[in-house]
C-alpha positions as YAML, in Angstrom:
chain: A
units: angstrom
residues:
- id: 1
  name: UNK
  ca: [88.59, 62.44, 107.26]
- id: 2
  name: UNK
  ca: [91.66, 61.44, 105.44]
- id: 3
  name: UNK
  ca: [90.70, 62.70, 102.70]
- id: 4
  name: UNK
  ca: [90.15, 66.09, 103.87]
- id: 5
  name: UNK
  ca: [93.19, 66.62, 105.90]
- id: 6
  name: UNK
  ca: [95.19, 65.23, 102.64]
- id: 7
  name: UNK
  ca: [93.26, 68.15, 100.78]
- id: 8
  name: UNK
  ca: [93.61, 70.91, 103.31]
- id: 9
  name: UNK
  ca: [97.33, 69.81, 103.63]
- id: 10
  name: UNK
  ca: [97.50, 70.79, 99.68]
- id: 11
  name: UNK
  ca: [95.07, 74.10, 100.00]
- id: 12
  name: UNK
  ca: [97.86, 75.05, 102.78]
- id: 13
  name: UNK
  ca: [101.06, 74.70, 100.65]
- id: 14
  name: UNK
  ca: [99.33, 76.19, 97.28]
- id: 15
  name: UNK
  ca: [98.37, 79.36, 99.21]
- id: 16
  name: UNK
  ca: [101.75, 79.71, 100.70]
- id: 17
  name: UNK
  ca: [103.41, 79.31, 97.07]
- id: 18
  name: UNK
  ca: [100.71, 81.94, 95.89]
- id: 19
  name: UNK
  ca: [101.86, 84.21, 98.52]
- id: 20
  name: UNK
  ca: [105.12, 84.14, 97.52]
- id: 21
  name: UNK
  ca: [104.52, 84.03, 93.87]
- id: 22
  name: UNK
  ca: [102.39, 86.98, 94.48]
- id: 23
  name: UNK
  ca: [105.64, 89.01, 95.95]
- id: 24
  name: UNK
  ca: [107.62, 87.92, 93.21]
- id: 25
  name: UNK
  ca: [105.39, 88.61, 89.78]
- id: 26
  name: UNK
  ca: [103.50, 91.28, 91.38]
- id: 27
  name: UNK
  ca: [105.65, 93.31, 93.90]
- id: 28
  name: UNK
  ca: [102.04, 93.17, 96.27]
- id: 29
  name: UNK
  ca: [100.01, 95.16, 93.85]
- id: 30
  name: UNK
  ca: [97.75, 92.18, 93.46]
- id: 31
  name: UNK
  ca: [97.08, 91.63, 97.21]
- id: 32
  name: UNK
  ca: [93.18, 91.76, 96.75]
- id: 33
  name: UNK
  ca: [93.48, 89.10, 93.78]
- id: 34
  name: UNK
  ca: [95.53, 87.12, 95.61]
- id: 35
  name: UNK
  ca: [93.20, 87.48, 98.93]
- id: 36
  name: UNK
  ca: [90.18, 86.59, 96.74]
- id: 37
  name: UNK
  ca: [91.94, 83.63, 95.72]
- id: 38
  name: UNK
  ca: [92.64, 82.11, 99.04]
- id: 39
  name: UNK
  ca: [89.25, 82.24, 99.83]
- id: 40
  name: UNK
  ca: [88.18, 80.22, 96.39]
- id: 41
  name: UNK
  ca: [91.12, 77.75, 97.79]
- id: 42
  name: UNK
  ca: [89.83, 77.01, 100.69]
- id: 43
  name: UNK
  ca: [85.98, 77.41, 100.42]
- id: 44
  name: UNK
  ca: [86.78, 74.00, 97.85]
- id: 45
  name: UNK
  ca: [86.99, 71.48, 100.72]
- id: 46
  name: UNK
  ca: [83.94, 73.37, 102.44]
- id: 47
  name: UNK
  ca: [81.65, 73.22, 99.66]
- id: 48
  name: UNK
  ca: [83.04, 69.09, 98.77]
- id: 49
  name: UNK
  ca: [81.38, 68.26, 102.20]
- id: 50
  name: UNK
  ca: [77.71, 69.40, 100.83]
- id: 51
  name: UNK
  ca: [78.31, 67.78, 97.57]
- id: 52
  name: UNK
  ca: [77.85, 64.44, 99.42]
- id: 53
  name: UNK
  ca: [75.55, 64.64, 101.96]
- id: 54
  name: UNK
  ca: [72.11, 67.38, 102.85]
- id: 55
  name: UNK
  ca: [72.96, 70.60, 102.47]
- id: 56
  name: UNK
  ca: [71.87, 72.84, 106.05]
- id: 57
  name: UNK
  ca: [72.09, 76.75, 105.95]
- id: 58
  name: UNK
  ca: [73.04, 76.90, 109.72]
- id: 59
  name: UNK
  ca: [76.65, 75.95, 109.18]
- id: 60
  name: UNK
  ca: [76.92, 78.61, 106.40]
- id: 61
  name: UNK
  ca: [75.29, 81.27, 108.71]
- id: 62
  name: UNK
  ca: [76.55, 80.04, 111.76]
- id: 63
  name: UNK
  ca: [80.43, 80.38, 110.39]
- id: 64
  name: UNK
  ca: [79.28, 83.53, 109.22]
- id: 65
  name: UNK
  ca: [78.42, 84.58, 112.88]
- id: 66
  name: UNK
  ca: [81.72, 83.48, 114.67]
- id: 67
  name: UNK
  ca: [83.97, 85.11, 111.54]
- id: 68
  name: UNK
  ca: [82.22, 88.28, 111.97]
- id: 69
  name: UNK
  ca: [82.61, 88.30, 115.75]
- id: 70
  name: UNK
  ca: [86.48, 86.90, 115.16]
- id: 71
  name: UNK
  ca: [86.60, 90.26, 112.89]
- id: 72
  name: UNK
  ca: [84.72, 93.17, 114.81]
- id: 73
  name: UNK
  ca: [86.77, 92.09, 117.81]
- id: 74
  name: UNK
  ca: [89.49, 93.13, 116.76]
- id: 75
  name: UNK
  ca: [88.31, 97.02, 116.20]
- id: 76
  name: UNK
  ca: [87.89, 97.85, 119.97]
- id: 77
  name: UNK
  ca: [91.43, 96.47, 120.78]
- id: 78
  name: UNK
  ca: [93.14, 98.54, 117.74]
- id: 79
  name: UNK
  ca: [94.66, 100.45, 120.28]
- id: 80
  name: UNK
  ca: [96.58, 97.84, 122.20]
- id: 81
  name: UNK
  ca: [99.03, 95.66, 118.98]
- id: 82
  name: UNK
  ca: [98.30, 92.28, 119.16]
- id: 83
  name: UNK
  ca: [95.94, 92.37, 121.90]
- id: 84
  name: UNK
  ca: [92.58, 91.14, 120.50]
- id: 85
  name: UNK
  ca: [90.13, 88.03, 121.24]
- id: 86
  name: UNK
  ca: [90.07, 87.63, 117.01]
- id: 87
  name: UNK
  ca: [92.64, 84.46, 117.36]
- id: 88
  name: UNK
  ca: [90.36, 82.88, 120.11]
- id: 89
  name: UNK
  ca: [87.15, 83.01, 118.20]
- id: 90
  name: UNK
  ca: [89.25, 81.03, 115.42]
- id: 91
  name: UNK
  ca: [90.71, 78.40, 117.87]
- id: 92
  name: UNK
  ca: [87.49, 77.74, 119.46]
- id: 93
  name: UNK
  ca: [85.75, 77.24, 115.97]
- id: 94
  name: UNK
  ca: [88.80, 74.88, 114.71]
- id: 95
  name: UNK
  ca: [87.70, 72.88, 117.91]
- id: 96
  name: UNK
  ca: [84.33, 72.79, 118.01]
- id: 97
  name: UNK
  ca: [83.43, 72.81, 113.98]
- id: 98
  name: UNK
  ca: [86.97, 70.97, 112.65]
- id: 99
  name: UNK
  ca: [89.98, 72.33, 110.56]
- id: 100
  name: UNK
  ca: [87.73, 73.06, 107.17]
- id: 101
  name: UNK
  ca: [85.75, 75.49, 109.88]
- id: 102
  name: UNK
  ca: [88.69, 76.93, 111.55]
- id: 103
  name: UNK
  ca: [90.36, 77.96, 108.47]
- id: 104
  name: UNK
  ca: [87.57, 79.39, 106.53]
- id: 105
  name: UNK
  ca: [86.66, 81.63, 109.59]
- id: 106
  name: UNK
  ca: [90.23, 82.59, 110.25]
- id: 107
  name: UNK
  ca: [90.57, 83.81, 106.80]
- id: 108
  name: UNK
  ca: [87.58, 85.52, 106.70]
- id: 109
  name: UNK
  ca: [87.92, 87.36, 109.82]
- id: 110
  name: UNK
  ca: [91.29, 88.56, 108.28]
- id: 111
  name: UNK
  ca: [90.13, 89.94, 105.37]
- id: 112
  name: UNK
  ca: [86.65, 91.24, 106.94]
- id: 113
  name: UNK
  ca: [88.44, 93.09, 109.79]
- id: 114
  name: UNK
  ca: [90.77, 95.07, 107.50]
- id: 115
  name: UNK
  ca: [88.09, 96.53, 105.97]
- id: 116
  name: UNK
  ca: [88.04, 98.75, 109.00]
- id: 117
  name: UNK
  ca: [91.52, 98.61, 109.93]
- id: 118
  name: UNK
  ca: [92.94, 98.80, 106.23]
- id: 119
  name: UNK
  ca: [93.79, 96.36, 103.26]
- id: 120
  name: UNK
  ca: [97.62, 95.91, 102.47]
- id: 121
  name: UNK
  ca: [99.86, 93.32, 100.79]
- id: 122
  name: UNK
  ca: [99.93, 91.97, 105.00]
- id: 123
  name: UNK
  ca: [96.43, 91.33, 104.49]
- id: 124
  name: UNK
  ca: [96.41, 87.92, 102.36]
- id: 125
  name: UNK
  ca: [99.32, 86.87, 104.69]
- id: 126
  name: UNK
  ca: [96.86, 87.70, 107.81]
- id: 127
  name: UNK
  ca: [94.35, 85.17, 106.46]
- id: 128
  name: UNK
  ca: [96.88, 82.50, 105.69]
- id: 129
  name: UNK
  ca: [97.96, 82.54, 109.33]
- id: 130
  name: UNK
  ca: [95.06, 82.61, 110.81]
- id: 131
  name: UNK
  ca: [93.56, 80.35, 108.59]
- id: 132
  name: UNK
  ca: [96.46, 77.70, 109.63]
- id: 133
  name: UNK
  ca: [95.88, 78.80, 113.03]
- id: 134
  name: UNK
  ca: [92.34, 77.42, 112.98]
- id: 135
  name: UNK
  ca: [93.00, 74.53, 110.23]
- id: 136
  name: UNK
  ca: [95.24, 73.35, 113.13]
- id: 137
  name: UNK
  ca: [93.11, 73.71, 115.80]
- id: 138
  name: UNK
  ca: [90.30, 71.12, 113.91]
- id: 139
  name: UNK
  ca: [93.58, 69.09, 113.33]
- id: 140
  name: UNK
  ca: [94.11, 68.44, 117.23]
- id: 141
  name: UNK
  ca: [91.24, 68.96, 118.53]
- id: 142
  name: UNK
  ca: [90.73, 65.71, 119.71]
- id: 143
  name: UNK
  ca: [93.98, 65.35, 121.23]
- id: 144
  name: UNK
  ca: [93.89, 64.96, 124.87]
- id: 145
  name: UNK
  ca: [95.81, 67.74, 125.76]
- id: 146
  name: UNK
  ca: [93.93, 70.03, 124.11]
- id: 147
  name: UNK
  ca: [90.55, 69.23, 125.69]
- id: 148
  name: UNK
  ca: [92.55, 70.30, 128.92]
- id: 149
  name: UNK
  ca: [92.91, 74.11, 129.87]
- id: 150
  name: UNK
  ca: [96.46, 73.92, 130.10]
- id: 151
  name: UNK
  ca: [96.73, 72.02, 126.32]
- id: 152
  name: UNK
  ca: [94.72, 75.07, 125.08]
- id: 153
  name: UNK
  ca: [96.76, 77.78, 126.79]
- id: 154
  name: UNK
  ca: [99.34, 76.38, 125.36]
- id: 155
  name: UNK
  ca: [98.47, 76.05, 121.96]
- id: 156
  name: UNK
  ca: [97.25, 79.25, 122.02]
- id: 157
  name: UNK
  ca: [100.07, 80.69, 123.43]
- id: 158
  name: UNK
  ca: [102.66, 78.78, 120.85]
- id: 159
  name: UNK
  ca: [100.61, 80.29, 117.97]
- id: 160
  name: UNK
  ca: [100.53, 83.89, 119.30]
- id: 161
  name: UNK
  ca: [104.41, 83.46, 118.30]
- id: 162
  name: UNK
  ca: [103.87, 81.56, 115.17]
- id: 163
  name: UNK
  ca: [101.27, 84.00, 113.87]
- id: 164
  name: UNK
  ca: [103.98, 86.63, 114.39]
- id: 165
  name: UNK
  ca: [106.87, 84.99, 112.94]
- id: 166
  name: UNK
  ca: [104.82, 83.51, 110.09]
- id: 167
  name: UNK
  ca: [103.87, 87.25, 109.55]
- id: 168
  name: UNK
  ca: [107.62, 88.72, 109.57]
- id: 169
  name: UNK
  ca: [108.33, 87.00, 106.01]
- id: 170
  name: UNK
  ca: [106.12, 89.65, 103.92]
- id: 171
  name: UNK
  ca: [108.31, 92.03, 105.52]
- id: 172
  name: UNK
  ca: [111.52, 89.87, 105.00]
- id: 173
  name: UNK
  ca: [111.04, 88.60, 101.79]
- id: 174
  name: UNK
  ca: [110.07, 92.14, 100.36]
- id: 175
  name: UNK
  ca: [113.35, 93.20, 101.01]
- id: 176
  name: UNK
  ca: [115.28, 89.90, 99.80]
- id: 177
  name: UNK
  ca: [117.50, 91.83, 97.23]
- id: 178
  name: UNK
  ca: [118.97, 94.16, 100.44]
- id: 179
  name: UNK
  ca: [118.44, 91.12, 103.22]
- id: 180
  name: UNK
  ca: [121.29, 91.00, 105.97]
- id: 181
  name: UNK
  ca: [121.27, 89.06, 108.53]
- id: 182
  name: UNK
  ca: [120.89, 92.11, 110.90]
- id: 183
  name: UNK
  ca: [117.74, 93.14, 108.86]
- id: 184
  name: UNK
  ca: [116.59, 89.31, 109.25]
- id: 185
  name: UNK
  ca: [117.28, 89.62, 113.20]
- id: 186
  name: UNK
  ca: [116.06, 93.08, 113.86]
- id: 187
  name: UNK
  ca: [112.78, 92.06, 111.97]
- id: 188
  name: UNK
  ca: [112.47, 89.84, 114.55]
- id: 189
  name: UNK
  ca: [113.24, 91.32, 117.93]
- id: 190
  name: UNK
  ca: [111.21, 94.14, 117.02]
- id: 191
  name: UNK
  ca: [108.44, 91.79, 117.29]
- id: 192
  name: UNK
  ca: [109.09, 90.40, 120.36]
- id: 193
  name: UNK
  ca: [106.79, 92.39, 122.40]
- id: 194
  name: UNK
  ca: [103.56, 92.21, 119.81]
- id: 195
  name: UNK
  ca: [104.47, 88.53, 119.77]
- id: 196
  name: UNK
  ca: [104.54, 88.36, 123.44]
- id: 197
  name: UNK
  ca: [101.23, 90.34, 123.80]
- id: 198
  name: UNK
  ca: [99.19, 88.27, 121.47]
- id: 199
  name: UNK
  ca: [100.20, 85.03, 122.94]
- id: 200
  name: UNK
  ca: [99.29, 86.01, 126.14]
- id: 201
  name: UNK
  ca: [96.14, 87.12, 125.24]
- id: 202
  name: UNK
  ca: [95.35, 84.07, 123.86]
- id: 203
  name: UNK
  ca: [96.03, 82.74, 126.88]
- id: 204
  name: UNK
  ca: [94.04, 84.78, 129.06]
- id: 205
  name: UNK
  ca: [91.20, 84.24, 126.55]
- id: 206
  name: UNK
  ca: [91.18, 80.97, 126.62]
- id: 207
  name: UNK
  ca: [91.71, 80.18, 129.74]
- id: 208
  name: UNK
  ca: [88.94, 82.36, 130.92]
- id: 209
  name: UNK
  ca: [86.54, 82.04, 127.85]
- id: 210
  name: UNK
  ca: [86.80, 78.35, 126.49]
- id: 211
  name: UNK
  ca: [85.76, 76.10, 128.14]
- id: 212
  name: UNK
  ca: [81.92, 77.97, 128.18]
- id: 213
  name: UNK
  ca: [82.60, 78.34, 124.24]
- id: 214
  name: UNK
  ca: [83.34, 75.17, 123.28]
- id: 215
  name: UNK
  ca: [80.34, 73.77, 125.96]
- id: 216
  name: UNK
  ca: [78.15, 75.91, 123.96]
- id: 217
  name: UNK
  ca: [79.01, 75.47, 120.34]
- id: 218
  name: UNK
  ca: [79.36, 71.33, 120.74]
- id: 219
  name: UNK
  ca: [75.85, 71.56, 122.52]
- id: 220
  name: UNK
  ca: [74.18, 73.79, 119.41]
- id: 221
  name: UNK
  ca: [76.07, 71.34, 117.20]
- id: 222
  name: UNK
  ca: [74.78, 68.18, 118.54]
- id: 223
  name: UNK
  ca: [71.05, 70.30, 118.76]
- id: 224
  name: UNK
  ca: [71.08, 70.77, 114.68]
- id: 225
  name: UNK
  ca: [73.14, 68.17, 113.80]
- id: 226
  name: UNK
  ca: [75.81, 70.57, 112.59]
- id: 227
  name: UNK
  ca: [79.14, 69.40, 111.07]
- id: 228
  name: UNK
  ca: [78.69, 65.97, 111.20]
- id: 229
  name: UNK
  ca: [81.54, 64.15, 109.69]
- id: 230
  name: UNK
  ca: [81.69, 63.25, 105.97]
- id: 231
  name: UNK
  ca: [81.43, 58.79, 106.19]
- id: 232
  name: UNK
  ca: [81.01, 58.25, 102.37]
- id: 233
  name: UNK
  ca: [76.93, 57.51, 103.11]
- id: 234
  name: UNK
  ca: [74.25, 60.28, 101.69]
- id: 235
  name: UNK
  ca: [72.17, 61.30, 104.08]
- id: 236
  name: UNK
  ca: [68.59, 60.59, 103.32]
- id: 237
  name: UNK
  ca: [66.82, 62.89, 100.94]
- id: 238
  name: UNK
  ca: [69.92, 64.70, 99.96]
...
């Protein structure tokens, strides 16, 4: 476990030098490369975990299930910014599957859902935060706050902010060369009200929809034996 979060702590602060890197070598004509590349980054510390014990298909399809849902909900709420169930579908799997879980769906939801809703330099920056979003989930999920509504609504509500502010830099640090501090402050009071709207609908998601998620998912994990955590010991017959 110690191990892993000492990994995904690295994978984190490479990606977030590659974004910037990315700005400053490439002026975001790369923003595919660089999109590919976060996946290879953090598949790493996915794949490490079947290197040392029995491989099962269901996490791999079942991950592939909750990022496609986290992505295709976001296309019916197009029309209302920042209003979408995308971010709980990542929380819930950072809680129920662990941080290597929550990040790889968060960043493939990104990336999946803009191919309906259109690729951009934003897009690598989408899967970053929302593949911290659900890295952090794992990270605290067994915190006892956040096996409490409130902890959730909460968490989910401080990261509908984060996910916005994290998101303002590609805009701000475009734009370094001609950055005032009334560009820097304007960038962010014109988010207020997307901010606003996606934290609350986190909340309202969550605190309707979680607790039956999280029931479900720990009960078809314990049923398959899904995502069992890494002890040093190969399972028999791996």
């Amino acid at each position: 476990m110690a191990k892993s979060r000492t990994y995904l702590t690295i994978v984190s602060i490479a990606i977030l030098l590659l974004l910037v890197v990315s700005i400053v070598f490439f002026h975001y004509r790369a923003y595919l490369l660089v999109s590919v590349m976060i996946i290879d980054c953090m598949m790493i510390p996915f794949f490490a975990r079947f290197e040392i014990r029995s491989i099962t298909g269901r996490e791999v399809v079942i991950l592939a299930i909750l990022a496609a849902i986290a992505a295709v909900g976001r296309v019916p709420f197009a029309g209302l910014p920042s209003v979408q169930p995308t971010s709980f579908v990542i929380i819930i799997t950072g809680l129920a599957f662990g941080a290597e879980s929550g990040f790889i769906v968060g960043a493939v939801a990104a990336i999946v859902s803009n191919i309906f809703l259109g690729q951009g330099p934003w897009t690598p920056w989408q899967m970053y935060a929302w593949g911290m979003m659900g890295m952090t989930a794992g990270l605290f999920r067994n915190k006892g706050w956040m096996k409490k509504g409130w902890g959730r609504s909460v968490f989910g509500f401080t990261w509908g902010y984060l996910f916005g502010w994290f998101m303002n830099l590609w805009i701000i640090v475009s734009y370094l060369d001609n950055m005032t501090w009334e560009i820097f402050t304007a960038t962010y009071i014109a988010s207020i009200y997307h901010d606003l709207a996606h934290a609350l609908s986190n909340v309202f998601f969550l605190a309707v929809f979680s607790a039956s998620w999280i029931k479900i998912l720990e009960r078809t994990k314990r049923k398959y034996g899904l995502f069992e955590e890494v002890t040093g010991k190969v399972k028999k017959g791996a």
